[in-house]
mmCIF file of C-alpha atoms in Angstrom:
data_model
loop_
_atom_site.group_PDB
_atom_site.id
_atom_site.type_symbol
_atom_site.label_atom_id
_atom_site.label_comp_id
_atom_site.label_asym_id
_atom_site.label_seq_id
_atom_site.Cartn_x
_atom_site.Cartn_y
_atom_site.Cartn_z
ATOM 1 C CA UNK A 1 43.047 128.308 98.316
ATOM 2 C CA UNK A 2 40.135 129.528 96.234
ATOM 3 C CA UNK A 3 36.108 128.497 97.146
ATOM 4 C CA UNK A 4 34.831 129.127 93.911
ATOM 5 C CA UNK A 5 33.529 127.029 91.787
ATOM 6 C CA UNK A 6 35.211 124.885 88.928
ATOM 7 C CA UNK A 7 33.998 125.749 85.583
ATOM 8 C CA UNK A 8 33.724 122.796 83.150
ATOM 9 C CA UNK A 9 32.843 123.156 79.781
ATOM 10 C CA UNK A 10 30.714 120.244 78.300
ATOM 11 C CA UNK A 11 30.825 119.692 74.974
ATOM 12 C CA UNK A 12 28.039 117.326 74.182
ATOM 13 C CA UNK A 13 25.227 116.919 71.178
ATOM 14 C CA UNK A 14 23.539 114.385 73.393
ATOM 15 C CA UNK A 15 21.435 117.194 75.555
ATOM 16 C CA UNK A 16 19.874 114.456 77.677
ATOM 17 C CA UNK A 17 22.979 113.012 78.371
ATOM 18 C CA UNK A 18 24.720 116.306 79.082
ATOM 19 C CA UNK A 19 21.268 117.127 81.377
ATOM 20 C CA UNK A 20 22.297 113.988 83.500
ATOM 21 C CA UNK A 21 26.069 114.552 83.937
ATOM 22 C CA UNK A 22 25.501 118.146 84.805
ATOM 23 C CA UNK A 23 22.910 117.442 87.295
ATOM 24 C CA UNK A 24 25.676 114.849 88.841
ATOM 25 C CA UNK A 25 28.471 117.111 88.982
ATOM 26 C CA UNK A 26 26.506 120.180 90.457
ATOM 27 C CA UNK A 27 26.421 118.126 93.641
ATOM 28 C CA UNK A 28 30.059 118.379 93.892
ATOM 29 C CA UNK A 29 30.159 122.093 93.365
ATOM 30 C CA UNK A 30 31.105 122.213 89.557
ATOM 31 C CA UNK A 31 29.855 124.515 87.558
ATOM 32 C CA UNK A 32 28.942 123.038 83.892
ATOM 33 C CA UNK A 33 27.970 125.168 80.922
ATOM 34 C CA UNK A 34 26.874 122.797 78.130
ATOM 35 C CA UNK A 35 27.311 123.669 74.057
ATOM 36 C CA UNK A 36 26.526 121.308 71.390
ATOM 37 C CA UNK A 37 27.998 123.002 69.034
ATOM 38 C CA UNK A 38 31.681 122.548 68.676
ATOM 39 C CA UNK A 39 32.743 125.717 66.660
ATOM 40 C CA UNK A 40 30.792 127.522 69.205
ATOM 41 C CA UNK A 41 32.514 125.680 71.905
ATOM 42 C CA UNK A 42 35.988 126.432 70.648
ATOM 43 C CA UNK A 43 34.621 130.679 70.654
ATOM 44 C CA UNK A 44 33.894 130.283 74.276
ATOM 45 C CA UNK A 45 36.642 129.080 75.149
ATOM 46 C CA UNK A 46 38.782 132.323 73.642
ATOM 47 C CA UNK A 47 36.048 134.584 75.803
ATOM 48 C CA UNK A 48 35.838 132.415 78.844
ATOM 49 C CA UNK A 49 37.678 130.976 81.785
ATOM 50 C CA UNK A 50 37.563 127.543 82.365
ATOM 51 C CA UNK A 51 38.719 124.565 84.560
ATOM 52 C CA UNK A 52 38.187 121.764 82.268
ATOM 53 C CA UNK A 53 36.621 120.500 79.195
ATOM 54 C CA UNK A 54 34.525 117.564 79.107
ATOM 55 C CA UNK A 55 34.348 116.625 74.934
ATOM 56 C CA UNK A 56 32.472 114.251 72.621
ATOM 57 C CA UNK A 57 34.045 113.043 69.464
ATOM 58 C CA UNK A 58 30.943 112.477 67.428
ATOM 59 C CA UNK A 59 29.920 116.338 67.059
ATOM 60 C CA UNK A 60 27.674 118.089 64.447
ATOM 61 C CA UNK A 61 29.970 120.104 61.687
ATOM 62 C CA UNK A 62 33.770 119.126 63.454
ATOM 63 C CA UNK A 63 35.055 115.904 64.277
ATOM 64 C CA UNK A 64 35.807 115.838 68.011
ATOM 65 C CA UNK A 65 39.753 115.045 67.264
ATOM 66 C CA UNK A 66 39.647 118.868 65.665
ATOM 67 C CA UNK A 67 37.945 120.088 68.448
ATOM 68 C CA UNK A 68 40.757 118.576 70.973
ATOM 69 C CA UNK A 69 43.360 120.257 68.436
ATOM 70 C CA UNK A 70 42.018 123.033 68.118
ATOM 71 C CA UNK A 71 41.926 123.748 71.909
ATOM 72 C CA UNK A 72 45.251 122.821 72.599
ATOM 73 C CA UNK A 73 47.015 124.664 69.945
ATOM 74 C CA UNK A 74 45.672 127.721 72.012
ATOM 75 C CA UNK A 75 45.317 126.844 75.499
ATOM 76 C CA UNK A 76 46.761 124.443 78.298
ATOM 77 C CA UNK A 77 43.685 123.155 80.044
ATOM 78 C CA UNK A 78 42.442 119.725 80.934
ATOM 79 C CA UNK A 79 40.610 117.628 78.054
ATOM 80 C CA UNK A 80 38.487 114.491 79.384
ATOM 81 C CA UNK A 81 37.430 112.611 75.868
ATOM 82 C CA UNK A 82 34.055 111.463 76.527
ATOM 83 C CA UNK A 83 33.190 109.110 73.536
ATOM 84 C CA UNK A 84 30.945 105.955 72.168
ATOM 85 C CA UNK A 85 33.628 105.394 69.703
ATOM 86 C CA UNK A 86 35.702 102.260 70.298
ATOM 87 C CA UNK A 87 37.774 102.336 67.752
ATOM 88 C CA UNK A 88 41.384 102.408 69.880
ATOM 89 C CA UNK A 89 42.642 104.333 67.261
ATOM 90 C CA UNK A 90 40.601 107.070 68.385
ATOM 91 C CA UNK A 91 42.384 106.951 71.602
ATOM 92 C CA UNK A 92 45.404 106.905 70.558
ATOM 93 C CA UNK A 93 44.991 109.582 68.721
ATOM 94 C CA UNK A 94 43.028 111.896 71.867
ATOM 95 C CA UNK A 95 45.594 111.678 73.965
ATOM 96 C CA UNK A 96 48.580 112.308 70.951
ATOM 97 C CA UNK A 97 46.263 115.231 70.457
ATOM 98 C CA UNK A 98 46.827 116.629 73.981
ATOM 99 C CA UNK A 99 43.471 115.172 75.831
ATOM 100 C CA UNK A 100 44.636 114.196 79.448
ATOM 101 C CA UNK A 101 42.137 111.356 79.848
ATOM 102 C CA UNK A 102 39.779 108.683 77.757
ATOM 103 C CA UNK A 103 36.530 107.952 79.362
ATOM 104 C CA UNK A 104 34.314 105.367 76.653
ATOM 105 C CA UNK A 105 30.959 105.954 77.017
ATOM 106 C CA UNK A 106 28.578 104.465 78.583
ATOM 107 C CA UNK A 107 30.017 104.777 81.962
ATOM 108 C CA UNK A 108 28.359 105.543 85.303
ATOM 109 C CA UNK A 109 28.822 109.547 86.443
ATOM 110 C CA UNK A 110 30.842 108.504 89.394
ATOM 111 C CA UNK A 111 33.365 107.443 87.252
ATOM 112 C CA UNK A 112 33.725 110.568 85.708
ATOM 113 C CA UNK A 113 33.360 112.606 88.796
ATOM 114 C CA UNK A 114 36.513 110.990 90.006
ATOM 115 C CA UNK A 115 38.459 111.238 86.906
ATOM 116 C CA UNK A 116 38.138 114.914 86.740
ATOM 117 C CA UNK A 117 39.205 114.895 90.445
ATOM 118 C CA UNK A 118 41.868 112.928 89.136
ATOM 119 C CA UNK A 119 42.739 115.501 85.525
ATOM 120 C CA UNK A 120 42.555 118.846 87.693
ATOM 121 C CA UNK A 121 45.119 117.521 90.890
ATOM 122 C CA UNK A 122 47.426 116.548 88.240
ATOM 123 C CA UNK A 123 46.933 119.501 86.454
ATOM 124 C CA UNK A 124 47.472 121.908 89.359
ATOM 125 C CA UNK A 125 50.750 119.846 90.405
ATOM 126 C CA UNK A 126 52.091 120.282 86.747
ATOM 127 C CA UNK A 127 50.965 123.837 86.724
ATOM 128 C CA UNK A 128 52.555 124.269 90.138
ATOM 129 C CA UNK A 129 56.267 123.027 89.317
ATOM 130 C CA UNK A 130 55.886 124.821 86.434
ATOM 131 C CA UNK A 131 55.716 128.471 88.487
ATOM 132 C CA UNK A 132 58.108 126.757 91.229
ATOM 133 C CA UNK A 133 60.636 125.856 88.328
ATOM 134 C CA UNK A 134 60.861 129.796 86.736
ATOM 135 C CA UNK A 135 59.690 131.204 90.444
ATOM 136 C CA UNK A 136 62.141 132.440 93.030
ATOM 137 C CA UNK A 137 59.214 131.868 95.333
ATOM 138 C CA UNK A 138 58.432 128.775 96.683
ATOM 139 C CA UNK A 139 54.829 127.986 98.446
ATOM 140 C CA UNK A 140 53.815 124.894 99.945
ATOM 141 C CA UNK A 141 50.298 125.082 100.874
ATOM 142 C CA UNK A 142 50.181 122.114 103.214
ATOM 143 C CA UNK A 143 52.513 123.627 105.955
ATOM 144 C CA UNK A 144 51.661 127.155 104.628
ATOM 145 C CA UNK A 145 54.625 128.343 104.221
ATOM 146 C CA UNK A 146 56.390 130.514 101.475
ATOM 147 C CA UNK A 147 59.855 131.396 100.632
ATOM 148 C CA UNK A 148 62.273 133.801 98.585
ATOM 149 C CA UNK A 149 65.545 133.104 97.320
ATOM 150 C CA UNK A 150 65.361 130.362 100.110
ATOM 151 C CA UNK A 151 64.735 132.394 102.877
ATOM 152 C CA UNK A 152 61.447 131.900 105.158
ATOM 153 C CA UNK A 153 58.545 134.662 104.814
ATOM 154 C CA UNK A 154 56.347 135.048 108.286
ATOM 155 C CA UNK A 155 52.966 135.781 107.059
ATOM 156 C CA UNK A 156 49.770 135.748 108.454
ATOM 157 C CA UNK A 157 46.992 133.561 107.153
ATOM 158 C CA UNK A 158 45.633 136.369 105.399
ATOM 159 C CA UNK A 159 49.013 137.624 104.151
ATOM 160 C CA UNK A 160 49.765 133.942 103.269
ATOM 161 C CA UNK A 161 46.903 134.271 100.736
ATOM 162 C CA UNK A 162 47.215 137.195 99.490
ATOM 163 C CA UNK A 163 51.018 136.109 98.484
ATOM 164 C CA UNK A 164 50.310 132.549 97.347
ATOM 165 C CA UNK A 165 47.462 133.715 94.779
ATOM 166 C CA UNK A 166 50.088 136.264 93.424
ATOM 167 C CA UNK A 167 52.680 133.794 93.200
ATOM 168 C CA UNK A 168 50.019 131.656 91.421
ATOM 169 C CA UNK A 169 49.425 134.280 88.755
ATOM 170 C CA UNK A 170 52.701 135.437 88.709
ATOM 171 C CA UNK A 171 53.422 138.253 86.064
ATOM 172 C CA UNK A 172 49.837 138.954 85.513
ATOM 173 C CA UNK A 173 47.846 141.871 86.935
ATOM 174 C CA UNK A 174 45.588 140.793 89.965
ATOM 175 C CA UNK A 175 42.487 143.145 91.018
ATOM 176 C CA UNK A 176 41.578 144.115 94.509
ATOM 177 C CA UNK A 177 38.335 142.375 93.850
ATOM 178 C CA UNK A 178 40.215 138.972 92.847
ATOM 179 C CA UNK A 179 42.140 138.609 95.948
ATOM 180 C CA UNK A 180 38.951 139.155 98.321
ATOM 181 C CA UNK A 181 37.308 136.639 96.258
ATOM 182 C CA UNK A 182 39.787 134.153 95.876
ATOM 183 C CA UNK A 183 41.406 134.215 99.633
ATOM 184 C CA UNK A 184 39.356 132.577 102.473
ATOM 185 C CA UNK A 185 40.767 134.228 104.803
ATOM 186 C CA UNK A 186 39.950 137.438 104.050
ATOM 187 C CA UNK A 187 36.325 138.582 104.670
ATOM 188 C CA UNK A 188 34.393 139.309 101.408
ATOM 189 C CA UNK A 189 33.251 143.033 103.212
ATOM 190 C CA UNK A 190 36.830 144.346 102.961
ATOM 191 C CA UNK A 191 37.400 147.132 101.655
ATOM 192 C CA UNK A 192 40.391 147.923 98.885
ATOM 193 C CA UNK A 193 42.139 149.614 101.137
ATOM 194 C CA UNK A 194 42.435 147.087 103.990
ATOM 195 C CA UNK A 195 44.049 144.738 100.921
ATOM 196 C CA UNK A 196 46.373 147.508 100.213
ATOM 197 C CA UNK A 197 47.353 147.363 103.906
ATOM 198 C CA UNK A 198 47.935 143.772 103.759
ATOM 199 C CA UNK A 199 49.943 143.900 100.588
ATOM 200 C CA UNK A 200 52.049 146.412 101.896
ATOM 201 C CA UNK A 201 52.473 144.675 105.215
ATOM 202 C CA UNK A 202 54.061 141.868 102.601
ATOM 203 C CA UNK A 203 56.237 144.479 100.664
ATOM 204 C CA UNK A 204 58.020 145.108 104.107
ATOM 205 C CA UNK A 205 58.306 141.329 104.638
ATOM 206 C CA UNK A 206 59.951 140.515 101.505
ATOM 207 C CA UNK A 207 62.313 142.988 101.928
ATOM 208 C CA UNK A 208 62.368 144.504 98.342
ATOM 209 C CA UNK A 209 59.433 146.340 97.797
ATOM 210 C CA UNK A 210 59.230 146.626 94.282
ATOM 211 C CA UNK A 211 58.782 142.826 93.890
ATOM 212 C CA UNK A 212 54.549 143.562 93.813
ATOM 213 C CA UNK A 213 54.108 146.311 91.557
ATOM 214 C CA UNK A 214 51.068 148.638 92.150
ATOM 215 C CA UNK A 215 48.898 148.631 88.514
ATOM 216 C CA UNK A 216 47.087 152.147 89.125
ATOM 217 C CA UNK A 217 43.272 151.638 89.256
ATOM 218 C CA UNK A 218 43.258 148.570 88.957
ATOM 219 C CA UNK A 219 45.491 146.198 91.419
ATOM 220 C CA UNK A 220 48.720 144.654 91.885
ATOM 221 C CA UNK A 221 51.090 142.070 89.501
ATOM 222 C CA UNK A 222 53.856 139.874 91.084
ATOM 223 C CA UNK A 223 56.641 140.419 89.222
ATOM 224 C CA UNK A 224 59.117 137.381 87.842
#
């Protein structure tokens, strides 16, 4: 489990309003990077990681509907509508779109604070069955426990960590630097080589060592 921040992107011409909501969520440890413009918007989102995406229909230039679109013909991430307009069609027509919830505006910050609690655990279940379905791993992070081809790994808490954040980026390369940063239990002063102890400590568990692929220079990558 990761202790950095969620990254929202808040797509919002009304600057006071966006001032207000932003000011909200920071208590709950989101980050939230504001743009009002929406063609900007859609750039950042091609350059930057995100969590979420808070978006207004009524936008300068693009009609919010285009904005949804356009986001979710490249990417799968959560879209809360946040909009004045009542029209139902509208809606509809969000969530047809791909947007994952429908908040009208005005509504109080609490409100929305829960439904992105809401968006991102259903996100992270679907994105979870998802690996589990294609995965020969499976990781349950209640009990903390993972297994391959059905049979139980014995991992440390560390180890445990280390293995579920490959399993969640599965096929894709992860650095040194992202698995001290992303694993509580491993102490943000190790050093690379104390992960590549660790990792190998998990080759020998699995049994197959070529399972985690060593990406020279830079990390390792799970393979599928």
């Amino acid at each position: 489990m990761s202790d950095k921040k969620q990254k929202i992107l808040m797509i919002e011409d009304d600057l006071e309003l966006a001032e207000i909501l932003t000011e909200y969520l920071e208590q709950f440890d989101f980050e939230v990077i504001t743009e009002d413009d929406p063609f900007k918007a859609v750039s950042i989102l091609k350059l930057e990681p995100f969590d979420l995406v808070i978006l207004d229909l009524t936008l300068p230039g693009m009609d919010g509907l285009e904005v949804c679109e356009a986001i979710r013909e490249r990417q799968d991430i959560p879209i809360i509508i946040s909009s004045a307009r009542s029209d139902v069609t509208d809606k509809i027509k969000a969530l047809e779109l791909g947007a994952d919830d429908y908040l009208p505006k005005p509504y109080d910050p609490r409100e929305l604070e829960a439904r992105i609690h809401s968006v991102l655990r259903r996100y992270e279940a679907k994105t979870e069955a998802k690996e589990e379905n294609k995965s020969d791993f499976k990781c349950d992070k209640e009990t903390m426990t993972i297994t391959y081809k059905g049979r139980n790994i014995e991992l440390t808490n560390a180890e445990f960590g280390i293995l579920s954040y490959m399993i969640s980026k599965q096929g894709l390369v992860v650095s040194r630097e992202d698995l001290i940063h992303n694993v509580n239990a491993i102490n943000e002063d190790s050093s690379n080589k104390s992960i590549d102890v660790m990792v190998g400590r998990i080759r020998n568990k699995l049994g197959d060592k070529s399972l985690i692929e060593s990406v020279r220079g830079v990390g390792y990558k799970l393979l599928k």
